[in-house]
PDB file with one MODEL, atoms N, CA, C and O in Angstrom:
MODEL        1
ATOM      1  N   MET A   1      91.751 108.717 221.931  1.00  0.00           N
ATOM      2  CA  MET A   1      91.991 108.124 220.633  1.00  0.00           C
ATOM      3  C   MET A   1      92.893 109.034 219.807  1.00  0.00           C
ATOM      4  O   MET A   1      92.692 110.248 219.763  1.00  0.00           O
ATOM      5  N   LYS A   2      93.872 108.447 219.163  1.00  0.00           N
ATOM      6  CA  LYS A   2      94.775 109.226 218.327  1.00  0.00           C
ATOM      7  C   LYS A   2      94.085 109.634 217.035  1.00  0.00           C
ATOM      8  O   LYS A   2      93.288 108.888 216.467  1.00  0.00           O
ATOM      9  N   THR A   3      94.409 110.823 216.596  1.00  0.00           N
ATOM     10  CA  THR A   3      93.915 111.238 215.290  1.00  0.00           C
ATOM     11  C   THR A   3      94.783 110.605 214.212  1.00  0.00           C
ATOM     12  O   THR A   3      95.909 110.182 214.474  1.00  0.00           O
ATOM     13  N   ARG A   4      94.254 110.546 213.016  1.00  0.00           N
ATOM     14  CA  ARG A   4      95.015 109.987 211.902  1.00  0.00           C
ATOM     15  C   ARG A   4      96.286 110.804 211.690  1.00  0.00           C
ATOM     16  O   ARG A   4      97.339 110.245 211.384  1.00  0.00           O
ATOM     17  N   LEU A   5      96.193 112.103 211.850  1.00  0.00           N
ATOM     18  CA  LEU A   5      97.359 112.973 211.692  1.00  0.00           C
ATOM     19  C   LEU A   5      98.441 112.598 212.698  1.00  0.00           C
ATOM     20  O   LEU A   5      99.617 112.524 212.341  1.00  0.00           O
ATOM     21  N   ALA A   6      98.061 112.362 213.945  1.00  0.00           N
ATOM     22  CA  ALA A   6      99.028 111.953 214.969  1.00  0.00           C
ATOM     23  C   ALA A   6      99.654 110.613 214.619  1.00  0.00           C
ATOM     24  O   ALA A   6     100.853 110.415 214.815  1.00  0.00           O
ATOM     25  N   GLU A   7      98.843 109.687 214.099  1.00  0.00           N
ATOM     26  CA  GLU A   7      99.351 108.371 213.716  1.00  0.00           C
ATOM     27  C   GLU A   7     100.388 108.473 212.603  1.00  0.00           C
ATOM     28  O   GLU A   7     101.428 107.817 212.654  1.00  0.00           O
ATOM     29  N   ILE A   8     100.102 109.296 211.600  1.00  0.00           N
ATOM     30  CA  ILE A   8     101.032 109.467 210.476  1.00  0.00           C
ATOM     31  C   ILE A   8     102.360 110.017 210.978  1.00  0.00           C
ATOM     32  O   ILE A   8     103.422 109.496 210.638  1.00  0.00           O
ATOM     33  N   ILE A   9     102.299 111.057 211.775  1.00  0.00           N
ATOM     34  CA  ILE A   9     103.509 111.705 212.278  1.00  0.00           C
ATOM     35  C   ILE A   9     104.332 110.736 213.117  1.00  0.00           C
ATOM     36  O   ILE A   9     105.552 110.659 212.967  1.00  0.00           O
ATOM     37  N   GLN A  10     103.669 110.001 213.996  1.00  0.00           N
ATOM     38  CA  GLN A  10     104.389 109.064 214.866  1.00  0.00           C
ATOM     39  C   GLN A  10     104.966 107.896 214.065  1.00  0.00           C
ATOM     40  O   GLN A  10     106.124 107.527 214.258  1.00  0.00           O
ATOM     41  N   SER A  11     104.173 107.316 213.174  1.00  0.00           N
ATOM     42  CA  SER A  11     104.643 106.139 212.438  1.00  0.00           C
ATOM     43  C   SER A  11     105.812 106.462 211.519  1.00  0.00           C
ATOM     44  O   SER A  11     106.629 105.589 211.225  1.00  0.00           O
ATOM     45  N   ARG A  12     105.898 107.692 211.071  1.00  0.00           N
ATOM     46  CA  ARG A  12     106.985 108.080 210.167  1.00  0.00           C
ATOM     47  C   ARG A  12     108.146 108.748 210.892  1.00  0.00           C
ATOM     48  O   ARG A  12     109.143 109.118 210.272  1.00  0.00           O
ATOM     49  N   GLY A  13     108.013 108.900 212.210  1.00  0.00           N
ATOM     50  CA  GLY A  13     109.101 109.481 213.003  1.00  0.00           C
ATOM     51  C   GLY A  13     109.406 110.921 212.638  1.00  0.00           C
ATOM     52  O   GLY A  13     110.565 111.337 212.637  1.00  0.00           O
ATOM     53  N   LEU A  14     108.370 111.678 212.330  1.00  0.00           N
ATOM     54  CA  LEU A  14     108.558 113.062 211.908  1.00  0.00           C
ATOM     55  C   LEU A  14     108.535 114.010 213.096  1.00  0.00           C
ATOM     56  O   LEU A  14     107.929 113.720 214.128  1.00  0.00           O
ATOM     57  N   GLU A  15     109.200 115.143 212.938  1.00  0.00           N
ATOM     58  CA  GLU A  15     109.246 116.173 213.973  1.00  0.00           C
ATOM     59  C   GLU A  15     108.171 117.221 213.704  1.00  0.00           C
ATOM     60  O   GLU A  15     108.083 117.764 212.602  1.00  0.00           O
ATOM     61  N   ARG A  16     107.366 117.497 214.705  1.00  0.00           N
ATOM     62  CA  ARG A  16     106.280 118.472 214.540  1.00  0.00           C
ATOM     63  C   ARG A  16     106.802 119.862 214.162  1.00  0.00           C
ATOM     64  O   ARG A  16     106.191 120.566 213.359  1.00  0.00           O
ATOM     65  N   LYS A  17     107.914 120.237 214.737  1.00  0.00           N
ATOM     66  CA  LYS A  17     108.489 121.562 214.452  1.00  0.00           C
ATOM     67  C   LYS A  17     108.812 121.683 212.959  1.00  0.00           C
ATOM     68  O   LYS A  17     108.547 122.716 212.344  1.00  0.00           O
ATOM     69  N   GLN A  18     109.386 120.622 212.381  1.00  0.00           N
ATOM     70  CA  GLN A  18     109.746 120.626 210.962  1.00  0.00           C
ATOM     71  C   GLN A  18     108.503 120.627 210.080  1.00  0.00           C
ATOM     72  O   GLN A  18     108.450 121.326 209.068  1.00  0.00           O
ATOM     73  N   ILE A  19     107.514 119.847 210.467  1.00  0.00           N
ATOM     74  CA  ILE A  19     106.268 119.795 209.691  1.00  0.00           C
ATOM     75  C   ILE A  19     105.624 121.170 209.663  1.00  0.00           C
ATOM     76  O   ILE A  19     105.229 121.656 208.604  1.00  0.00           O
ATOM     77  N   ALA A  20     105.521 121.791 210.821  1.00  0.00           N
ATOM     78  CA  ALA A  20     104.920 123.119 210.904  1.00  0.00           C
ATOM     79  C   ALA A  20     105.683 124.103 210.025  1.00  0.00           C
ATOM     80  O   ALA A  20     105.077 124.906 209.315  1.00  0.00           O
ATOM     81  N   SER A  21     106.990 124.043 210.071  1.00  0.00           N
ATOM     82  CA  SER A  21     107.817 124.925 209.246  1.00  0.00           C
ATOM     83  C   SER A  21     107.570 124.665 207.756  1.00  0.00           C
ATOM     84  O   SER A  21     107.376 125.600 206.980  1.00  0.00           O
ATOM     85  N   ASP A  22     107.579 123.381 207.367  1.00  0.00           N
ATOM     86  CA  ASP A  22     107.370 123.024 205.961  1.00  0.00           C
ATOM     87  C   ASP A  22     106.000 123.460 205.457  1.00  0.00           C
ATOM     88  O   ASP A  22     105.856 123.876 204.307  1.00  0.00           O
ATOM     89  N   LEU A  23     104.989 123.363 206.330  1.00  0.00           N
ATOM     90  CA  LEU A  23     103.630 123.733 205.938  1.00  0.00           C
ATOM     91  C   LEU A  23     103.335 125.215 206.148  1.00  0.00           C
ATOM     92  O   LEU A  23     102.252 125.701 205.825  1.00  0.00           O
ATOM     93  N   GLU A  24     104.327 125.924 206.699  1.00  0.00           N
ATOM     94  CA  GLU A  24     104.220 127.360 206.954  1.00  0.00           C
ATOM     95  C   GLU A  24     103.048 127.690 207.874  1.00  0.00           C
ATOM     96  O   GLU A  24     102.259 128.601 207.621  1.00  0.00           O
ATOM     97  N   ILE A  25     102.968 126.898 208.970  1.00  0.00           N
ATOM     98  CA  ILE A  25     101.989 127.163 210.013  1.00  0.00           C
ATOM     99  C   ILE A  25     102.713 127.167 211.348  1.00  0.00           C
ATOM    100  O   ILE A  25     103.834 126.670 211.454  1.00  0.00           O
ATOM    101  N   GLU A  26     102.083 127.719 212.348  1.00  0.00           N
ATOM    102  CA  GLU A  26     102.671 127.735 213.688  1.00  0.00           C
ATOM    103  C   GLU A  26     102.660 126.330 214.272  1.00  0.00           C
ATOM    104  O   GLU A  26     101.754 125.543 213.998  1.00  0.00           O
ATOM    105  N   ARG A  27     103.658 126.024 215.071  1.00  0.00           N
ATOM    106  CA  ARG A  27     103.731 124.715 215.727  1.00  0.00           C
ATOM    107  C   ARG A  27     102.495 124.504 216.590  1.00  0.00           C
ATOM    108  O   ARG A  27     101.938 123.407 216.618  1.00  0.00           O
ATOM    109  N   ARG A  28     102.069 125.535 217.285  1.00  0.00           N
ATOM    110  CA  ARG A  28     100.891 125.441 218.152  1.00  0.00           C
ATOM    111  C   ARG A  28      99.639 125.128 217.343  1.00  0.00           C
ATOM    112  O   ARG A  28      98.763 124.398 217.806  1.00  0.00           O
ATOM    113  N   THR A  29      99.554 125.677 216.143  1.00  0.00           N
ATOM    114  CA  THR A  29      98.420 125.398 215.263  1.00  0.00           C
ATOM    115  C   THR A  29      98.411 123.925 214.864  1.00  0.00           C
ATOM    116  O   THR A  29      97.363 123.279 214.875  1.00  0.00           O
ATOM    117  N   LEU A  30      99.582 123.400 214.512  1.00  0.00           N
ATOM    118  CA  LEU A  30      99.693 121.988 214.170  1.00  0.00           C
ATOM    119  C   LEU A  30      99.270 121.125 215.361  1.00  0.00           C
ATOM    120  O   LEU A  30      98.514 120.168 215.197  1.00  0.00           O
ATOM    121  N   ASP A  31      99.753 121.459 216.549  1.00  0.00           N
ATOM    122  CA  ASP A  31      99.362 120.713 217.748  1.00  0.00           C
ATOM    123  C   ASP A  31      97.849 120.751 217.954  1.00  0.00           C
ATOM    124  O   ASP A  31      97.244 119.753 218.347  1.00  0.00           O
ATOM    125  N   ASN A  32      97.248 121.897 217.688  1.00  0.00           N
ATOM    126  CA  ASN A  32      95.796 122.025 217.827  1.00  0.00           C
ATOM    127  C   ASN A  32      95.053 121.149 216.817  1.00  0.00           C
ATOM    128  O   ASN A  32      94.009 120.582 217.138  1.00  0.00           O
ATOM    129  N   TYR A  33      95.582 121.038 215.610  1.00  0.00           N
ATOM    130  CA  TYR A  33      94.990 120.140 214.616  1.00  0.00           C
ATOM    131  C   TYR A  33      95.119 118.687 215.072  1.00  0.00           C
ATOM    132  O   TYR A  33      94.164 117.913 214.997  1.00  0.00           O
ATOM    133  N   ILE A  34      96.307 118.332 215.544  1.00  0.00           N
ATOM    134  CA  ILE A  34      96.560 116.950 215.981  1.00  0.00           C
ATOM    135  C   ILE A  34      95.640 116.573 217.138  1.00  0.00           C
ATOM    136  O   ILE A  34      95.103 115.466 217.169  1.00  0.00           O
ATOM    137  N   ASN A  35      95.459 117.472 218.075  1.00  0.00           N
ATOM    138  CA  ASN A  35      94.639 117.210 219.260  1.00  0.00           C
ATOM    139  C   ASN A  35      93.159 117.519 219.051  1.00  0.00           C
ATOM    140  O   ASN A  35      92.349 117.394 219.970  1.00  0.00           O
ATOM    141  N   GLU A  36      92.823 117.925 217.827  1.00  0.00           N
ATOM    142  CA  GLU A  36      91.453 118.254 217.435  1.00  0.00           C
ATOM    143  C   GLU A  36      90.841 119.384 218.258  1.00  0.00           C
ATOM    144  O   GLU A  36      89.635 119.404 218.501  1.00  0.00           O
ATOM    145  N   TYR A  37      91.690 120.331 218.689  1.00  0.00           N
ATOM    146  CA  TYR A  37      91.186 121.532 219.342  1.00  0.00           C
ATOM    147  C   TYR A  37      90.723 122.532 218.299  1.00  0.00           C
ATOM    148  O   TYR A  37      89.860 123.370 218.558  1.00  0.00           O
ATOM    149  N   THR A  38      91.315 122.428 217.105  1.00  0.00           N
ATOM    150  CA  THR A  38      90.989 123.316 215.994  1.00  0.00           C
ATOM    151  C   THR A  38      90.688 122.452 214.781  1.00  0.00           C
ATOM    152  O   THR A  38      91.418 121.506 214.487  1.00  0.00           O
ATOM    153  N   LEU A  39      89.616 122.780 214.083  1.00  0.00           N
ATOM    154  CA  LEU A  39      89.284 122.057 212.857  1.00  0.00           C
ATOM    155  C   LEU A  39      90.114 122.604 211.702  1.00  0.00           C
ATOM    156  O   LEU A  39      90.363 123.806 211.617  1.00  0.00           O
ATOM    157  N   MET A  40      90.535 121.712 210.820  1.00  0.00           N
ATOM    158  CA  MET A  40      91.317 122.128 209.658  1.00  0.00           C
ATOM    159  C   MET A  40      90.381 122.569 208.531  1.00  0.00           C
ATOM    160  O   MET A  40      89.370 121.924 208.255  1.00  0.00           O
ATOM    161  N   HIS A  41      90.735 123.664 207.898  1.00  0.00           N
ATOM    162  CA  HIS A  41      90.010 124.102 206.710  1.00  0.00           C
ATOM    163  C   HIS A  41      90.405 123.208 205.543  1.00  0.00           C
ATOM    164  O   HIS A  41      91.449 122.557 205.578  1.00  0.00           O
ATOM    165  N   SER A  42      89.583 123.179 204.528  1.00  0.00           N
ATOM    166  CA  SER A  42      89.816 122.284 203.393  1.00  0.00           C
ATOM    167  C   SER A  42      91.174 122.529 202.727  1.00  0.00           C
ATOM    168  O   SER A  42      91.816 121.577 202.284  1.00  0.00           O
ATOM    169  N   ASP A  43      91.620 123.784 202.649  1.00  0.00           N
ATOM    170  CA  ASP A  43      92.909 124.057 202.025  1.00  0.00           C
ATOM    171  C   ASP A  43      94.063 123.463 202.839  1.00  0.00           C
ATOM    172  O   ASP A  43      95.052 123.007 202.266  1.00  0.00           O
ATOM    173  N   ILE A  44      93.945 123.466 204.157  1.00  0.00           N
ATOM    174  CA  ILE A  44      94.964 122.868 205.021  1.00  0.00           C
ATOM    175  C   ILE A  44      94.930 121.347 204.899  1.00  0.00           C
ATOM    176  O   ILE A  44      95.977 120.700 204.882  1.00  0.00           O
ATOM    177  N   ILE A  45      93.736 120.781 204.816  1.00  0.00           N
ATOM    178  CA  ILE A  45      93.609 119.329 204.663  1.00  0.00           C
ATOM    179  C   ILE A  45      94.292 118.892 203.374  1.00  0.00           C
ATOM    180  O   ILE A  45      95.048 117.920 203.373  1.00  0.00           O
ATOM    181  N   ARG A  46      94.033 119.597 202.278  1.00  0.00           N
ATOM    182  CA  ARG A  46      94.672 119.258 200.996  1.00  0.00           C
ATOM    183  C   ARG A  46      96.192 119.400 201.090  1.00  0.00           C
ATOM    184  O   ARG A  46      96.931 118.541 200.609  1.00  0.00           O
ATOM    185  N   LYS A  47      96.651 120.481 201.704  1.00  0.00           N
ATOM    186  CA  LYS A  47      98.082 120.726 201.836  1.00  0.00           C
ATOM    187  C   LYS A  47      98.756 119.625 202.656  1.00  0.00           C
ATOM    188  O   LYS A  47      99.843 119.165 202.306  1.00  0.00           O
ATOM    189  N   MET A  48      98.116 119.207 203.739  1.00  0.00           N
ATOM    190  CA  MET A  48      98.675 118.148 204.577  1.00  0.00           C
ATOM    191  C   MET A  48      98.656 116.802 203.854  1.00  0.00           C
ATOM    192  O   MET A  48      99.606 116.026 203.960  1.00  0.00           O
ATOM    193  N   ALA A  49      97.593 116.529 203.130  1.00  0.00           N
ATOM    194  CA  ALA A  49      97.506 115.274 202.376  1.00  0.00           C
ATOM    195  C   ALA A  49      98.634 115.196 201.356  1.00  0.00           C
ATOM    196  O   ALA A  49      99.251 114.144 201.188  1.00  0.00           O
ATOM    197  N   GLN A  50      98.902 116.295 200.681  1.00  0.00           N
ATOM    198  CA  GLN A  50     100.007 116.328 199.724  1.00  0.00           C
ATOM    199  C   GLN A  50     101.343 116.161 200.437  1.00  0.00           C
ATOM    200  O   GLN A  50     102.213 115.429 199.965  1.00  0.00           O
ATOM    201  N   TYR A  51     101.506 116.821 201.547  1.00  0.00           N
ATOM    202  CA  TYR A  51     102.759 116.767 202.303  1.00  0.00           C
ATOM    203  C   TYR A  51     103.069 115.344 202.758  1.00  0.00           C
ATOM    204  O   TYR A  51     104.206 114.883 202.657  1.00  0.00           O
ATOM    205  N   PHE A  52     102.044 114.652 203.260  1.00  0.00           N
ATOM    206  CA  PHE A  52     102.243 113.296 203.778  1.00  0.00           C
ATOM    207  C   PHE A  52     102.048 112.221 202.712  1.00  0.00           C
ATOM    208  O   PHE A  52     102.196 111.031 202.990  1.00  0.00           O
ATOM    209  N   ASN A  53     101.717 112.640 201.497  1.00  0.00           N
ATOM    210  CA  ASN A  53     101.492 111.716 200.382  1.00  0.00           C
ATOM    211  C   ASN A  53     100.404 110.693 200.705  1.00  0.00           C
ATOM    212  O   ASN A  53     100.582 109.490 200.514  1.00  0.00           O
ATOM    213  N   VAL A  54      99.277 111.201 201.199  1.00  0.00           N
ATOM    214  CA  VAL A  54      98.101 110.376 201.484  1.00  0.00           C
ATOM    215  C   VAL A  54      96.893 111.076 200.888  1.00  0.00           C
ATOM    216  O   VAL A  54      96.966 112.252 200.531  1.00  0.00           O
ATOM    217  N   SER A  55      95.793 110.366 200.781  1.00  0.00           N
ATOM    218  CA  SER A  55      94.569 110.990 200.297  1.00  0.00           C
ATOM    219  C   SER A  55      93.939 111.820 201.412  1.00  0.00           C
ATOM    220  O   SER A  55      94.207 111.595 202.592  1.00  0.00           O
ATOM    221  N   THR A  56      93.115 112.764 201.034  1.00  0.00           N
ATOM    222  CA  THR A  56      92.400 113.551 202.042  1.00  0.00           C
ATOM    223  C   THR A  56      91.469 112.639 202.843  1.00  0.00           C
ATOM    224  O   THR A  56      91.280 112.837 204.043  1.00  0.00           O
ATOM    225  N   ASP A  57      90.892 111.644 202.177  1.00  0.00           N
ATOM    226  CA  ASP A  57      90.027 110.690 202.882  1.00  0.00           C
ATOM    227  C   ASP A  57      90.807 109.917 203.939  1.00  0.00           C
ATOM    228  O   ASP A  57      90.297 109.674 205.032  1.00  0.00           O
ATOM    229  N   TYR A  58      92.028 109.533 203.622  1.00  0.00           N
ATOM    230  CA  TYR A  58      92.859 108.828 204.608  1.00  0.00           C
ATOM    231  C   TYR A  58      93.152 109.750 205.793  1.00  0.00           C
ATOM    232  O   TYR A  58      93.029 109.347 206.949  1.00  0.00           O
ATOM    233  N   LEU A  59      93.535 110.970 205.497  1.00  0.00           N
ATOM    234  CA  LEU A  59      93.865 111.932 206.545  1.00  0.00           C
ATOM    235  C   LEU A  59      92.670 112.180 207.465  1.00  0.00           C
ATOM    236  O   LEU A  59      92.833 112.362 208.671  1.00  0.00           O
ATOM    237  N   LEU A  60      91.468 112.186 206.884  1.00  0.00           N
ATOM    238  CA  LEU A  60      90.254 112.439 207.658  1.00  0.00           C
ATOM    239  C   LEU A  60      89.719 111.184 208.351  1.00  0.00           C
ATOM    240  O   LEU A  60      88.745 111.254 209.102  1.00  0.00           O
ATOM    241  N   GLY A  61      90.360 110.030 208.097  1.00  0.00           N
ATOM    242  CA  GLY A  61      89.922 108.800 208.737  1.00  0.00           C
ATOM    243  C   GLY A  61      88.809 108.078 208.010  1.00  0.00           C
ATOM    244  O   GLY A  61      88.233 107.133 208.549  1.00  0.00           O
ATOM    245  N   ILE A  62      88.490 108.505 206.786  1.00  0.00           N
ATOM    246  CA  ILE A  62      87.422 107.882 206.001  1.00  0.00           C
ATOM    247  C   ILE A  62      87.939 106.635 205.299  1.00  0.00           C
ATOM    248  O   ILE A  62      87.241 105.624 205.214  1.00  0.00           O
ATOM    249  N   ASP A  63      89.150 106.712 204.805  1.00  0.00           N
ATOM    250  CA  ASP A  63      89.774 105.633 204.044  1.00  0.00           C
ATOM    251  C   ASP A  63      90.926 105.058 204.864  1.00  0.00           C
ATOM    252  O   ASP A  63      91.610 105.797 205.573  1.00  0.00           O
ATOM    253  N   ASN A  64      91.144 103.763 204.773  1.00  0.00           N
ATOM    254  CA  ASN A  64      92.208 103.128 205.550  1.00  0.00           C
ATOM    255  C   ASN A  64      93.466 102.844 204.745  1.00  0.00           C
ATOM    256  O   ASN A  64      94.393 102.222 205.263  1.00  0.00           O
ATOM    257  N   LEU A  65      93.522 103.280 203.502  1.00  0.00           N
ATOM    258  CA  LEU A  65      94.684 102.992 202.663  1.00  0.00           C
ATOM    259  C   LEU A  65      95.665 104.158 202.685  1.00  0.00           C
ATOM    260  O   LEU A  65      95.370 105.246 202.190  1.00  0.00           O
ATOM    261  N   ASP A  66      96.820 103.916 203.260  1.00  0.00           N
ATOM    262  CA  ASP A  66      97.899 104.902 203.321  1.00  0.00           C
ATOM    263  C   ASP A  66      98.690 104.809 202.021  1.00  0.00           C
ATOM    264  O   ASP A  66      99.381 103.818 201.786  1.00  0.00           O
ATOM    265  N   ASP A  67      98.595 105.834 201.175  1.00  0.00           N
ATOM    266  CA  ASP A  67      99.236 105.822 199.862  1.00  0.00           C
ATOM    267  C   ASP A  67     100.740 105.592 199.949  1.00  0.00           C
ATOM    268  O   ASP A  67     101.294 104.839 199.148  1.00  0.00           O
ATOM    269  N   GLU A  68     101.404 106.223 200.901  1.00  0.00           N
ATOM    270  CA  GLU A  68     102.859 106.068 201.008  1.00  0.00           C
ATOM    271  C   GLU A  68     103.214 104.622 201.360  1.00  0.00           C
ATOM    272  O   GLU A  68     104.155 104.056 200.803  1.00  0.00           O
ATOM    273  N   PHE A  69     102.467 104.037 202.274  1.00  0.00           N
ATOM    274  CA  PHE A  69     102.686 102.642 202.647  1.00  0.00           C
ATOM    275  C   PHE A  69     102.496 101.740 201.430  1.00  0.00           C
ATOM    276  O   PHE A  69     103.313 100.859 201.163  1.00  0.00           O
ATOM    277  N   LEU A  70     101.409 101.970 200.699  1.00  0.00           N
ATOM    278  CA  LEU A  70     101.143 101.161 199.508  1.00  0.00           C
ATOM    279  C   LEU A  70     102.230 101.342 198.458  1.00  0.00           C
ATOM    280  O   LEU A  70     102.662 100.364 197.848  1.00  0.00           O
ATOM    281  N   ASN A  71     102.676 102.565 198.238  1.00  0.00           N
ATOM    282  CA  ASN A  71     103.731 102.816 197.254  1.00  0.00           C
ATOM    283  C   ASN A  71     105.026 102.113 197.624  1.00  0.00           C
ATOM    284  O   ASN A  71     105.725 101.595 196.753  1.00  0.00           O
ATOM    285  N   GLU A  72     105.350 102.092 198.915  1.00  0.00           N
ATOM    286  CA  GLU A  72     106.554 101.384 199.367  1.00  0.00           C
ATOM    287  C   GLU A  72     106.437  99.891 199.086  1.00  0.00           C
ATOM    288  O   GLU A  72     107.388  99.266 198.617  1.00  0.00           O
ATOM    289  N   LYS A  73     105.272  99.322 199.373  1.00  0.00           N
ATOM    290  CA  LYS A  73     105.051  97.892 199.125  1.00  0.00           C
ATOM    291  C   LYS A  73     105.105  97.586 197.628  1.00  0.00           C
ATOM    292  O   LYS A  73     105.673  96.573 197.222  1.00  0.00           O
ATOM    293  N   ILE A  74     104.523  98.446 196.819  1.00  0.00           N
ATOM    294  CA  ILE A  74     104.551  98.260 195.360  1.00  0.00           C
ATOM    295  C   ILE A  74     105.991  98.295 194.858  1.00  0.00           C
ATOM    296  O   ILE A  74     106.373  97.493 194.006  1.00  0.00           O
ATOM    297  N   ASP A  75     106.789  99.223 195.385  1.00  0.00           N
ATOM    298  CA  ASP A  75     108.204  99.308 194.983  1.00  0.00           C
ATOM    299  C   ASP A  75     108.958  98.023 195.330  1.00  0.00           C
ATOM    300  O   ASP A  75     109.750  97.529 194.527  1.00  0.00           O
ATOM    301  N   ILE A  76     108.713  97.492 196.511  1.00  0.00           N
ATOM    302  CA  ILE A  76     109.381  96.256 196.931  1.00  0.00           C
ATOM    303  C   ILE A  76     108.978  95.101 196.012  1.00  0.00           C
ATOM    304  O   ILE A  76     109.832  94.338 195.561  1.00  0.00           O
ATOM    305  N   ILE A  77     107.697  94.973 195.740  1.00  0.00           N
ATOM    306  CA  ILE A  77     107.208  93.898 194.874  1.00  0.00           C
ATOM    307  C   ILE A  77     107.757  94.048 193.462  1.00  0.00           C
ATOM    308  O   ILE A  77     108.129  93.059 192.830  1.00  0.00           O
ATOM    309  N   THR A  78     107.809  95.283 192.964  1.00  0.00           N
ATOM    310  CA  THR A  78     108.344  95.533 191.621  1.00  0.00           C
ATOM    311  C   THR A  78     109.799  95.095 191.532  1.00  0.00           C
ATOM    312  O   THR A  78     110.188  94.446 190.562  1.00  0.00           O
ATOM    313  N   LYS A  79     110.605  95.438 192.526  1.00  0.00           N
ATOM    314  CA  LYS A  79     112.018  95.038 192.543  1.00  0.00           C
ATOM    315  C   LYS A  79     112.149  93.520 192.555  1.00  0.00           C
ATOM    316  O   LYS A  79     112.974  92.952 191.841  1.00  0.00           O
ATOM    317  N   GLU A  80     111.329  92.875 193.370  1.00  0.00           N
ATOM    318  CA  GLU A  80     111.375  91.413 193.441  1.00  0.00           C
ATOM    319  C   GLU A  80     110.989  90.783 192.105  1.00  0.00           C
ATOM    320  O   GLU A  80     111.615  89.819 191.665  1.00  0.00           O
ATOM    321  N   LEU A  81     109.963  91.325 191.466  1.00  0.00           N
ATOM    322  CA  LEU A  81     109.546  90.800 190.163  1.00  0.00           C
ATOM    323  C   LEU A  81     110.629  90.990 189.104  1.00  0.00           C
ATOM    324  O   LEU A  81     110.847  90.112 188.269  1.00  0.00           O
ATOM    325  N   LYS A  82     111.306  92.135 189.138  1.00  0.00           N
ATOM    326  CA  LYS A  82     112.399  92.377 188.189  1.00  0.00           C
ATOM    327  C   LYS A  82     113.509  91.346 188.372  1.00  0.00           C
ATOM    328  O   LYS A  82     114.065  90.844 187.396  1.00  0.00           O
ATOM    329  N   GLU A  83     113.829  91.033 189.630  1.00  0.00           N
ATOM    330  CA  GLU A  83     114.866  90.029 189.893  1.00  0.00           C
ATOM    331  C   GLU A  83     114.434  88.659 189.389  1.00  0.00           C
ATOM    332  O   GLU A  83     115.245  87.929 188.818  1.00  0.00           O
ATOM    333  N   ILE A  84     113.192  88.306 189.587  1.00  0.00           N
ATOM    334  CA  ILE A  84     112.684  87.014 189.108  1.00  0.00           C
ATOM    335  C   ILE A  84     112.762  86.940 187.595  1.00  0.00           C
ATOM    336  O   ILE A  84     113.230  85.945 187.040  1.00  0.00           O
ATOM    337  N   VAL A  85     112.308  87.984 186.930  1.00  0.00           N
ATOM    338  CA  VAL A  85     112.345  88.014 185.465  1.00  0.00           C
ATOM    339  C   VAL A  85     113.782  87.951 184.973  1.00  0.00           C
ATOM    340  O   VAL A  85     114.076  87.247 184.008  1.00  0.00           O
ATOM    341  N   TYR A  86     114.672  88.673 185.620  1.00  0.00           N
ATOM    342  CA  TYR A  86     116.085  88.654 185.248  1.00  0.00           C
ATOM    343  C   TYR A  86     116.652  87.235 185.334  1.00  0.00           C
ATOM    344  O   TYR A  86     117.321  86.769 184.411  1.00  0.00           O
ATOM    345  N   HIS A  87     116.379  86.559 186.443  1.00  0.00           N
ATOM    346  CA  HIS A  87     116.902  85.205 186.636  1.00  0.00           C
ATOM    347  C   HIS A  87     116.253  84.211 185.673  1.00  0.00           C
ATOM    348  O   HIS A  87     116.918  83.285 185.210  1.00  0.00           O
ATOM    349  N   LEU A  88     114.997  84.382 185.370  1.00  0.00           N
ATOM    350  CA  LEU A  88     114.321  83.523 184.408  1.00  0.00           C
ATOM    351  C   LEU A  88     114.910  83.703 182.994  1.00  0.00           C
ATOM    352  O   LEU A  88     115.093  82.734 182.256  1.00  0.00           O
ATOM    353  N   ASN A  89     115.195  84.944 182.644  1.00  0.00           N
ATOM    354  CA  ASN A  89     115.787  85.229 181.331  1.00  0.00           C
ATOM    355  C   ASN A  89     117.214  84.702 181.243  1.00  0.00           C
ATOM    356  O   ASN A  89     117.668  84.296 180.173  1.00  0.00           O
ATOM    357  N   LYS A  90     117.901  84.710 182.342  1.00  0.00           N
ATOM    358  CA  LYS A  90     119.285  84.233 182.396  1.00  0.00           C
ATOM    359  C   LYS A  90     119.343  82.711 182.152  1.00  0.00           C
ATOM    360  O   LYS A  90     120.284  82.206 181.540  1.00  0.00           O
ATOM    361  N   LYS A  91     118.331  82.004 182.636  1.00  0.00           N
ATOM    362  CA  LYS A  91     118.290  80.544 182.490  1.00  0.00           C
ATOM    363  C   LYS A  91     117.901  80.126 181.066  1.00  0.00           C
ATOM    364  O   LYS A  91     118.178  78.997 180.660  1.00  0.00           O
ATOM    365  N   SER A  92     117.274  81.009 180.318  1.00  0.00           N
ATOM    366  CA  SER A  92     116.809  80.660 178.966  1.00  0.00           C
ATOM    367  C   SER A  92     117.927  80.592 177.965  1.00  0.00           C
ATOM    368  O   SER A  92     117.689  80.310 176.791  1.00  0.00           O
TER     369      SER A  92
ENDMDL
END
């Protein structure tokens, strides 16, 4: 079974080497977290949640709402609503 961390990295097409560099951890350490060979300390969990723009609960598999996914959908809906309002105002 894939870990939530592995799912995030794969779905976003991110490079593990870059993530490890950005988080200032060894690539092997990141791989160990992904494969659940090593447990993440709370400070690492918070740092990763911030990096991936998700909640710690999402990262830990407790919550199913991916904040970045939701924010993207909200942005799309907001743009569509602005266009609708613009066209409605134009007709008035």
